[in-house]
């Protein structure tokens, strides 16, 4: 099946540092979505990207839809303790409809922030 | 708005028992999804639906069944529970293809 690759599985940063995560695929995607999951909760949408090259910010978060439509990155600036959680990328494949209606997820990156 | 509501939040089943995980959304979304989440494995799609009366298999459908008789509800049925179905189950909905999905809070299921 289609795969979204996120690595590493875990990241450890110091409070106040910036961190960048990326997500890659061999397939072309129509949309890229970034979600955050807190322990015991469902994933919550952070940023949605709909056009190749699009750069979108949400507070301290910035995400970009890669020009090739096969990748995306998420930046978190000036990290704080509540940034701890699992960050997932997700996307819809080109040719949406039918099986491509489904949203494909990466395996997620667990972010730890040291005070 | 409540968004996506899942019940129950927790459940312990014995091997061979059956149960239905409930999911309801009040956003009038056509698309609904069931995912399971295992540690370090991300979210894997079990089944999805693009509208009432229409369902299709995802990546890991074996051992599960779904129905979609209304726009609002998308229950997931486990007929013969197995230990391999121990997981956290998430229901999600979206307004259309290639739009963001909204998730419920999950159901933590343990099969013993």
PDB file of C-alpha atoms in Angstrom:
ATOM      1  CA  UNK A   1       0.000   0.000   0.000  1.00  0.00           C
ATOM      2  CA  UNK A   2       0.924   3.662  -0.120  1.00  0.00           C
ATOM      3  CA  UNK A   3       3.373   4.661   2.563  1.00  0.00           C
ATOM      4  CA  UNK A   4       4.296   7.875   4.245  1.00  0.00           C
ATOM      5  CA  UNK A   5       7.738   7.787   5.788  1.00  0.00           C
ATOM      6  CA  UNK A   6       8.488   9.627   8.989  1.00  0.00           C
ATOM      7  CA  UNK A   7      11.765   9.318  10.799  1.00  0.00           C
ATOM      8  CA  UNK A   8      13.246   9.161  13.300  1.00  0.00           C
ATOM      9  CA  UNK A   9      10.642   7.465  15.491  1.00  0.00           C
ATOM     10  CA  UNK A  10      11.593   9.683  18.451  1.00  0.00           C
ATOM     11  CA  UNK A  11      13.135  13.127  18.871  1.00  0.00           C
ATOM     12  CA  UNK A  12      14.463  14.747  22.020  1.00  0.00           C
ATOM     13  CA  UNK A  13      14.969  18.497  22.191  1.00  0.00           C
ATOM     14  CA  UNK A  14      15.620  21.179  24.778  1.00  0.00           C
ATOM     15  CA  UNK A  15      12.887  23.635  25.650  1.00  0.00           C
ATOM     16  CA  UNK A  16      13.254  26.719  23.504  1.00  0.00           C
ATOM     17  CA  UNK A  17      14.845  24.898  20.581  1.00  0.00           C
ATOM     18  CA  UNK A  18      13.364  24.694  17.103  1.00  0.00           C
ATOM     19  CA  UNK A  19      12.618  21.295  15.571  1.00  0.00           C
ATOM     20  CA  UNK A  20      11.853  20.175  12.048  1.00  0.00           C
ATOM     21  CA  UNK A  21      10.095  16.994  10.954  1.00  0.00           C
ATOM     22  CA  UNK A  22       9.554  15.774   7.472  1.00  0.00           C
ATOM     23  CA  UNK A  23       7.392  13.278   5.733  1.00  0.00           C
ATOM     24  CA  UNK A  24       8.169  11.638   2.408  1.00  0.00           C
ATOM     25  CA  UNK A  25       6.523   9.272  -0.008  1.00  0.00           C
ATOM     26  CA  UNK A  26       7.122   7.668  -3.370  1.00  0.00           C
ATOM     27  CA  UNK A  27       3.538   8.590  -4.330  1.00  0.00           C
ATOM     28  CA  UNK A  28       2.048  11.962  -5.205  1.00  0.00           C
ATOM     29  CA  UNK A  29      -0.400  13.456  -2.740  1.00  0.00           C
ATOM     30  CA  UNK A  30      -3.248  15.923  -3.171  1.00  0.00           C
ATOM     31  CA  UNK A  31      -3.219  17.085   0.424  1.00  0.00           C
ATOM     32  CA  UNK A  32      -0.834  16.974   3.341  1.00  0.00           C
ATOM     33  CA  UNK A  33      -2.072  17.150   6.890  1.00  0.00           C
ATOM     34  CA  UNK A  34      -0.159  17.370  10.121  1.00  0.00           C
ATOM     35  CA  UNK A  35      -1.725  16.026  13.318  1.00  0.00           C
ATOM     36  CA  UNK A  36      -0.640  15.969  16.951  1.00  0.00           C
ATOM     37  CA  UNK A  37      -1.723  13.315  19.412  1.00  0.00           C
ATOM     38  CA  UNK A  38      -1.555  13.789  23.161  1.00  0.00           C
ATOM     39  CA  UNK A  39      -1.541  10.710  25.425  1.00  0.00           C
ATOM     40  CA  UNK A  40      -4.992   9.137  25.690  1.00  0.00           C
ATOM     41  CA  UNK A  41      -6.483  11.426  23.074  1.00  0.00           C
ATOM     42  CA  UNK A  42      -7.306  11.271  19.392  1.00  0.00           C
ATOM     43  CA  UNK A  43      -5.153  13.062  16.803  1.00  0.00           C
ATOM     44  CA  UNK A  44      -5.888  16.762  16.444  1.00  0.00           C
ATOM     45  CA  UNK A  45      -5.291  18.621  13.199  1.00  0.00           C
ATOM     46  CA  UNK A  46      -2.477  21.194  13.325  1.00  0.00           C
ATOM     47  CA  UNK A  47      -2.104  22.318   9.726  1.00  0.00           C
ATOM     48  CA  UNK A  48      -3.699  21.371   6.397  1.00  0.00           C
ATOM     49  CA  UNK A  49      -1.943  21.952   3.053  1.00  0.00           C
ATOM     50  CA  UNK A  50      -3.716  21.777  -0.285  1.00  0.00           C
ATOM     51  CA  UNK A  51      -1.371  23.160  -2.949  1.00  0.00           C
ATOM     52  CA  UNK A  52       2.138  22.247  -4.007  1.00  0.00           C
ATOM     53  CA  UNK A  53       4.564  24.812  -2.605  1.00  0.00           C
ATOM     54  CA  UNK A  54       2.050  26.084  -0.043  1.00  0.00           C
ATOM     55  CA  UNK A  55       3.614  27.363   3.167  1.00  0.00           C
ATOM     56  CA  UNK A  56       1.239  27.753   6.101  1.00  0.00           C
ATOM     57  CA  UNK A  57       1.755  28.865   9.685  1.00  0.00           C
ATOM     58  CA  UNK A  58      -0.256  28.268  12.827  1.00  0.00           C
ATOM     59  CA  UNK A  59       1.342  30.108  15.727  1.00  0.00           C
ATOM     60  CA  UNK A  60       4.783  28.604  16.301  1.00  0.00           C
ATOM     61  CA  UNK A  61       4.125  25.890  13.720  1.00  0.00           C
ATOM     62  CA  UNK A  62       4.973  26.172  10.034  1.00  0.00           C
ATOM     63  CA  UNK A  63       4.388  23.506   7.419  1.00  0.00           C
ATOM     64  CA  UNK A  64       5.077  23.276   3.701  1.00  0.00           C
ATOM     65  CA  UNK A  65       3.660  21.160   0.886  1.00  0.00           C
ATOM     66  CA  UNK A  66       6.622  20.047  -1.209  1.00  0.00           C
ATOM     67  CA  UNK A  67       6.875  21.117  -4.841  1.00  0.00           C
ATOM     68  CA  UNK A  68       7.128  17.509  -6.005  1.00  0.00           C
ATOM     69  CA  UNK A  69       3.928  16.692  -4.027  1.00  0.00           C
ATOM     70  CA  UNK A  70       5.811  13.776  -2.493  1.00  0.00           C
ATOM     71  CA  UNK A  71       6.906  15.416   0.739  1.00  0.00           C
ATOM     72  CA  UNK A  72       6.047  17.888   3.450  1.00  0.00           C
ATOM     73  CA  UNK A  73       7.763  19.310   6.498  1.00  0.00           C
ATOM     74  CA  UNK A  74       6.638  20.699   9.829  1.00  0.00           C
ATOM     75  CA  UNK A  75       8.666  23.165  11.876  1.00  0.00           C
ATOM     76  CA  UNK A  76       8.060  23.974  15.508  1.00  0.00           C
ATOM     77  CA  UNK A  77       9.844  27.057  16.759  1.00  0.00           C
ATOM     78  CA  UNK A  78      10.751  27.907  20.360  1.00  0.00           C
ATOM     79  CA  UNK A  79       9.506  24.589  21.723  1.00  0.00           C
ATOM     80  CA  UNK A  80       7.659  24.440  25.031  1.00  0.00           C
ATOM     81  CA  UNK A  81       6.828  21.465  27.290  1.00  0.00           C
ATOM     82  CA  UNK A  82       3.275  21.144  25.958  1.00  0.00           C
ATOM     83  CA  UNK A  83       4.669  20.409  22.492  1.00  0.00           C
ATOM     84  CA  UNK A  84       5.330  16.880  23.762  1.00  0.00           C
ATOM     85  CA  UNK A  85       3.309  14.311  21.849  1.00  0.00           C
ATOM     86  CA  UNK A  86       3.200  12.241  18.694  1.00  0.00           C
ATOM     87  CA  UNK A  87       3.243  14.122  15.390  1.00  0.00           C
ATOM     88  CA  UNK A  88       1.696  12.412  12.394  1.00  0.00           C
ATOM     89  CA  UNK A  89       1.747  13.393   8.783  1.00  0.00           C
ATOM     90  CA  UNK A  90      -1.157  12.269   6.629  1.00  0.00           C
ATOM     91  CA  UNK A  91      -2.247  12.724   3.071  1.00  0.00           C
ATOM     92  CA  UNK A  92      -4.746  11.986   0.355  1.00  0.00           C
ATOM     93  CA  UNK A  93      -3.408  10.500  -2.856  1.00  0.00           C
ATOM     94  CA  UNK A  94      -3.839  12.133  -6.240  1.00  0.00           C
ATOM     95  CA  UNK A  95      -6.954  10.838  -7.978  1.00  0.00           C
ATOM     96  CA  UNK A  96      -9.182  11.025  -4.929  1.00  0.00           C
ATOM     97  CA  UNK A  97     -12.319   8.992  -4.934  1.00  0.00           C
ATOM     98  CA  UNK A  98     -12.736   5.299  -4.372  1.00  0.00           C
ATOM     99  CA  UNK A  99      -9.738   3.813  -2.619  1.00  0.00           C
ATOM    100  CA  UNK A 100      -7.943   7.149  -2.840  1.00  0.00           C
ATOM    101  CA  UNK A 101     -10.589   8.701  -0.601  1.00  0.00           C
ATOM    102  CA  UNK A 102      -8.772   7.239   2.346  1.00  0.00           C
ATOM    103  CA  UNK A 103      -6.366   9.236   4.430  1.00  0.00           C
ATOM    104  CA  UNK A 104      -2.949   7.605   4.732  1.00  0.00           C
ATOM    105  CA  UNK A 105      -0.864   8.172   7.868  1.00  0.00           C
ATOM    106  CA  UNK A 106       2.813   8.030   8.642  1.00  0.00           C
ATOM    107  CA  UNK A 107       3.943   6.102  11.720  1.00  0.00           C
ATOM    108  CA  UNK A 108       4.459   9.279  13.690  1.00  0.00           C
ATOM    109  CA  UNK A 109       7.326  10.928  15.528  1.00  0.00           C
ATOM    110  CA  UNK A 110       7.286  11.070  19.324  1.00  0.00           C
ATOM    111  CA  UNK A 111       8.634  14.425  20.469  1.00  0.00           C
ATOM    112  CA  UNK A 112      10.079  14.888  23.940  1.00  0.00           C
ATOM    113  CA  UNK A 113      10.948  18.353  25.248  1.00  0.00           C
ATOM    114  CA  UNK A 114      13.424  18.653  28.088  1.00  0.00           C
ATOM    115  CA  UNK A 115      12.826  21.630  30.390  1.00  0.00           C
TER     116      UNK A 115
ATOM    117  CA  UNK B   1     -20.896  20.719  18.389  1.00  0.00           C
ATOM    118  CA  UNK B   2     -19.802  17.388  19.808  1.00  0.00           C
ATOM    119  CA  UNK B   3     -17.815  16.454  16.669  1.00  0.00           C
ATOM    120  CA  UNK B   4     -16.980  12.748  16.573  1.00  0.00           C
ATOM    121  CA  UNK B   5     -18.132  10.710  19.553  1.00  0.00           C
ATOM    122  CA  UNK B   6     -16.940   7.192  20.279  1.00  0.00           C
ATOM    123  CA  UNK B   7     -18.275   4.765  22.841  1.00  0.00           C
ATOM    124  CA  UNK B   8     -17.178   3.014  24.932  1.00  0.00           C
ATOM    125  CA  UNK B   9     -13.850   4.575  25.936  1.00  0.00           C
ATOM    126  CA  UNK B  10     -12.502   1.346  27.384  1.00  0.00           C
ATOM    127  CA  UNK B  11     -13.486  -2.296  27.061  1.00  0.00           C
ATOM    128  CA  UNK B  12     -12.080  -5.673  28.020  1.00  0.00           C
ATOM    129  CA  UNK B  13     -13.284  -8.649  25.977  1.00  0.00           C
ATOM    130  CA  UNK B  14     -12.664 -12.330  26.318  1.00  0.00           C
ATOM    131  CA  UNK B  15     -11.415 -14.281  23.315  1.00  0.00           C
ATOM    132  CA  UNK B  16     -14.333 -15.220  21.088  1.00  0.00           C
ATOM    133  CA  UNK B  17     -16.713 -12.566  22.380  1.00  0.00           C
ATOM    134  CA  UNK B  18     -18.233 -10.009  20.074  1.00  0.00           C
ATOM    135  CA  UNK B  19     -18.878  -6.318  20.448  1.00  0.00           C
ATOM    136  CA  UNK B  20     -19.724  -3.184  18.527  1.00  0.00           C
ATOM    137  CA  UNK B  21     -17.737   0.011  18.784  1.00  0.00           C
ATOM    138  CA  UNK B  22     -20.003   2.978  18.257  1.00  0.00           C
ATOM    139  CA  UNK B  23     -19.119   6.131  16.339  1.00  0.00           C
ATOM    140  CA  UNK B  24     -21.343   9.121  15.684  1.00  0.00           C
ATOM    141  CA  UNK B  25     -20.625  12.494  14.120  1.00  0.00           C
ATOM    142  CA  UNK B  26     -22.819  15.583  14.069  1.00  0.00           C
ATOM    143  CA  UNK B  27     -21.009  17.512  11.337  1.00  0.00           C
ATOM    144  CA  UNK B  28     -22.997  16.031   8.435  1.00  0.00           C
ATOM    145  CA  UNK B  29     -19.801  14.568   6.998  1.00  0.00           C
ATOM    146  CA  UNK B  30     -20.107  12.056   4.188  1.00  0.00           C
ATOM    147  CA  UNK B  31     -16.776  10.359   4.792  1.00  0.00           C
ATOM    148  CA  UNK B  32     -16.124   8.250   7.871  1.00  0.00           C
ATOM    149  CA  UNK B  33     -13.189   6.052   8.795  1.00  0.00           C
ATOM    150  CA  UNK B  34     -12.109   3.473  11.349  1.00  0.00           C
ATOM    151  CA  UNK B  35      -8.442   3.222  12.281  1.00  0.00           C
ATOM    152  CA  UNK B  36      -6.548   1.113  14.750  1.00  0.00           C
ATOM    153  CA  UNK B  37      -3.420   2.337  16.463  1.00  0.00           C
ATOM    154  CA  UNK B  38      -0.749   0.038  17.806  1.00  0.00           C
ATOM    155  CA  UNK B  39       2.388   1.342  19.560  1.00  0.00           C
ATOM    156  CA  UNK B  40       4.956   2.647  17.088  1.00  0.00           C
ATOM    157  CA  UNK B  41       2.828   1.631  14.104  1.00  0.00           C
ATOM    158  CA  UNK B  42       0.836   4.746  13.415  1.00  0.00           C
ATOM    159  CA  UNK B  43      -2.760   4.556  12.304  1.00  0.00           C
ATOM    160  CA  UNK B  44      -3.934   1.768  10.057  1.00  0.00           C
ATOM    161  CA  UNK B  45      -7.205   2.021   8.174  1.00  0.00           C
ATOM    162  CA  UNK B  46      -9.677  -0.769   8.875  1.00  0.00           C
ATOM    163  CA  UNK B  47     -12.755   0.341   6.914  1.00  0.00           C
ATOM    164  CA  UNK B  48     -14.074   3.541   5.450  1.00  0.00           C
ATOM    165  CA  UNK B  49     -17.319   4.885   4.055  1.00  0.00           C
ATOM    166  CA  UNK B  50     -17.969   7.610   1.511  1.00  0.00           C
ATOM    167  CA  UNK B  51     -21.652   7.918   2.337  1.00  0.00           C
ATOM    168  CA  UNK B  52     -24.649   6.168   3.809  1.00  0.00           C
ATOM    169  CA  UNK B  53     -24.960   2.655   2.419  1.00  0.00           C
ATOM    170  CA  UNK B  54     -21.405   2.605   1.016  1.00  0.00           C
ATOM    171  CA  UNK B  55     -18.470   0.996   2.789  1.00  0.00           C
ATOM    172  CA  UNK B  56     -15.108  -0.342   1.674  1.00  0.00           C
ATOM    173  CA  UNK B  57     -12.125  -2.159   3.122  1.00  0.00           C
ATOM    174  CA  UNK B  58      -8.980  -0.432   4.232  1.00  0.00           C
ATOM    175  CA  UNK B  59      -5.576  -1.961   4.916  1.00  0.00           C
ATOM    176  CA  UNK B  60      -6.498  -4.268   7.814  1.00  0.00           C
ATOM    177  CA  UNK B  61     -10.183  -5.299   7.522  1.00  0.00           C
ATOM    178  CA  UNK B  62      -9.921  -8.943   8.592  1.00  0.00           C
ATOM    179  CA  UNK B  63     -11.903  -9.714  11.724  1.00  0.00           C
ATOM    180  CA  UNK B  64     -14.062  -6.592  11.462  1.00  0.00           C
ATOM    181  CA  UNK B  65     -17.310  -5.531   9.850  1.00  0.00           C
ATOM    182  CA  UNK B  66     -18.993  -2.168   9.406  1.00  0.00           C
ATOM    183  CA  UNK B  67     -22.299  -0.740   8.330  1.00  0.00           C
ATOM    184  CA  UNK B  68     -23.421   2.767   7.425  1.00  0.00           C
ATOM    185  CA  UNK B  69     -27.177   3.026   7.535  1.00  0.00           C
ATOM    186  CA  UNK B  70     -27.170   6.759   8.317  1.00  0.00           C
ATOM    187  CA  UNK B  71     -24.842   9.664   7.625  1.00  0.00           C
ATOM    188  CA  UNK B  72     -24.245  10.138  11.339  1.00  0.00           C
ATOM    189  CA  UNK B  73     -23.328   6.630  12.506  1.00  0.00           C
ATOM    190  CA  UNK B  74     -20.571   4.226  11.514  1.00  0.00           C
ATOM    191  CA  UNK B  75     -20.356   1.269  13.942  1.00  0.00           C
ATOM    192  CA  UNK B  76     -17.474  -1.210  13.865  1.00  0.00           C
ATOM    193  CA  UNK B  77     -18.260  -4.815  14.716  1.00  0.00           C
ATOM    194  CA  UNK B  78     -15.876  -7.446  16.063  1.00  0.00           C
ATOM    195  CA  UNK B  79     -17.486 -10.869  15.745  1.00  0.00           C
ATOM    196  CA  UNK B  80     -14.925 -13.201  17.334  1.00  0.00           C
ATOM    197  CA  UNK B  81     -12.463 -11.194  19.372  1.00  0.00           C
ATOM    198  CA  UNK B  82      -8.825 -12.274  19.222  1.00  0.00           C
ATOM    199  CA  UNK B  83      -5.796 -11.042  21.213  1.00  0.00           C
ATOM    200  CA  UNK B  84      -4.423  -9.509  17.999  1.00  0.00           C
ATOM    201  CA  UNK B  85      -7.334  -7.069  18.090  1.00  0.00           C
ATOM    202  CA  UNK B  86      -6.075  -5.515  21.297  1.00  0.00           C
ATOM    203  CA  UNK B  87      -5.524  -1.929  20.198  1.00  0.00           C
ATOM    204  CA  UNK B  88      -6.801   1.616  20.365  1.00  0.00           C
ATOM    205  CA  UNK B  89      -9.533   2.269  17.818  1.00  0.00           C
ATOM    206  CA  UNK B  90     -10.227   5.686  16.354  1.00  0.00           C
ATOM    207  CA  UNK B  91     -13.169   6.812  14.313  1.00  0.00           C
ATOM    208  CA  UNK B  92     -12.844   9.878  12.090  1.00  0.00           C
ATOM    209  CA  UNK B  93     -14.955  11.842   9.655  1.00  0.00           C
ATOM    210  CA  UNK B  94     -14.386  14.363   6.890  1.00  0.00           C
ATOM    211  CA  UNK B  95     -16.581  16.485   4.666  1.00  0.00           C
ATOM    212  CA  UNK B  96     -15.193  15.178   1.416  1.00  0.00           C
ATOM    213  CA  UNK B  97     -12.307  13.634  -0.392  1.00  0.00           C
ATOM    214  CA  UNK B  98      -8.937  15.307   0.230  1.00  0.00           C
ATOM    215  CA  UNK B  99     -10.134  17.301   3.227  1.00  0.00           C
ATOM    216  CA  UNK B 100      -9.048  17.172   6.837  1.00  0.00           C
ATOM    217  CA  UNK B 101     -10.412  14.405   9.049  1.00  0.00           C
ATOM    218  CA  UNK B 102     -11.634  14.954  12.582  1.00  0.00           C
ATOM    219  CA  UNK B 103     -11.070  12.232  15.140  1.00  0.00           C
ATOM    220  CA  UNK B 104     -12.924  10.877  18.127  1.00  0.00           C
ATOM    221  CA  UNK B 105     -11.160  10.278  21.433  1.00  0.00           C
ATOM    222  CA  UNK B 106     -10.688   6.590  20.821  1.00  0.00           C
ATOM    223  CA  UNK B 107     -11.730   3.251  22.306  1.00  0.00           C
ATOM    224  CA  UNK B 108      -9.088   1.236  24.101  1.00  0.00           C
ATOM    225  CA  UNK B 109      -9.870  -2.440  23.623  1.00  0.00           C
ATOM    226  CA  UNK B 110      -8.124  -5.311  25.367  1.00  0.00           C
ATOM    227  CA  UNK B 111      -8.831  -8.919  24.397  1.00  0.00           C
ATOM    228  CA  UNK B 112      -7.816 -11.474  27.005  1.00  0.00           C
TER     229      UNK B 112
END
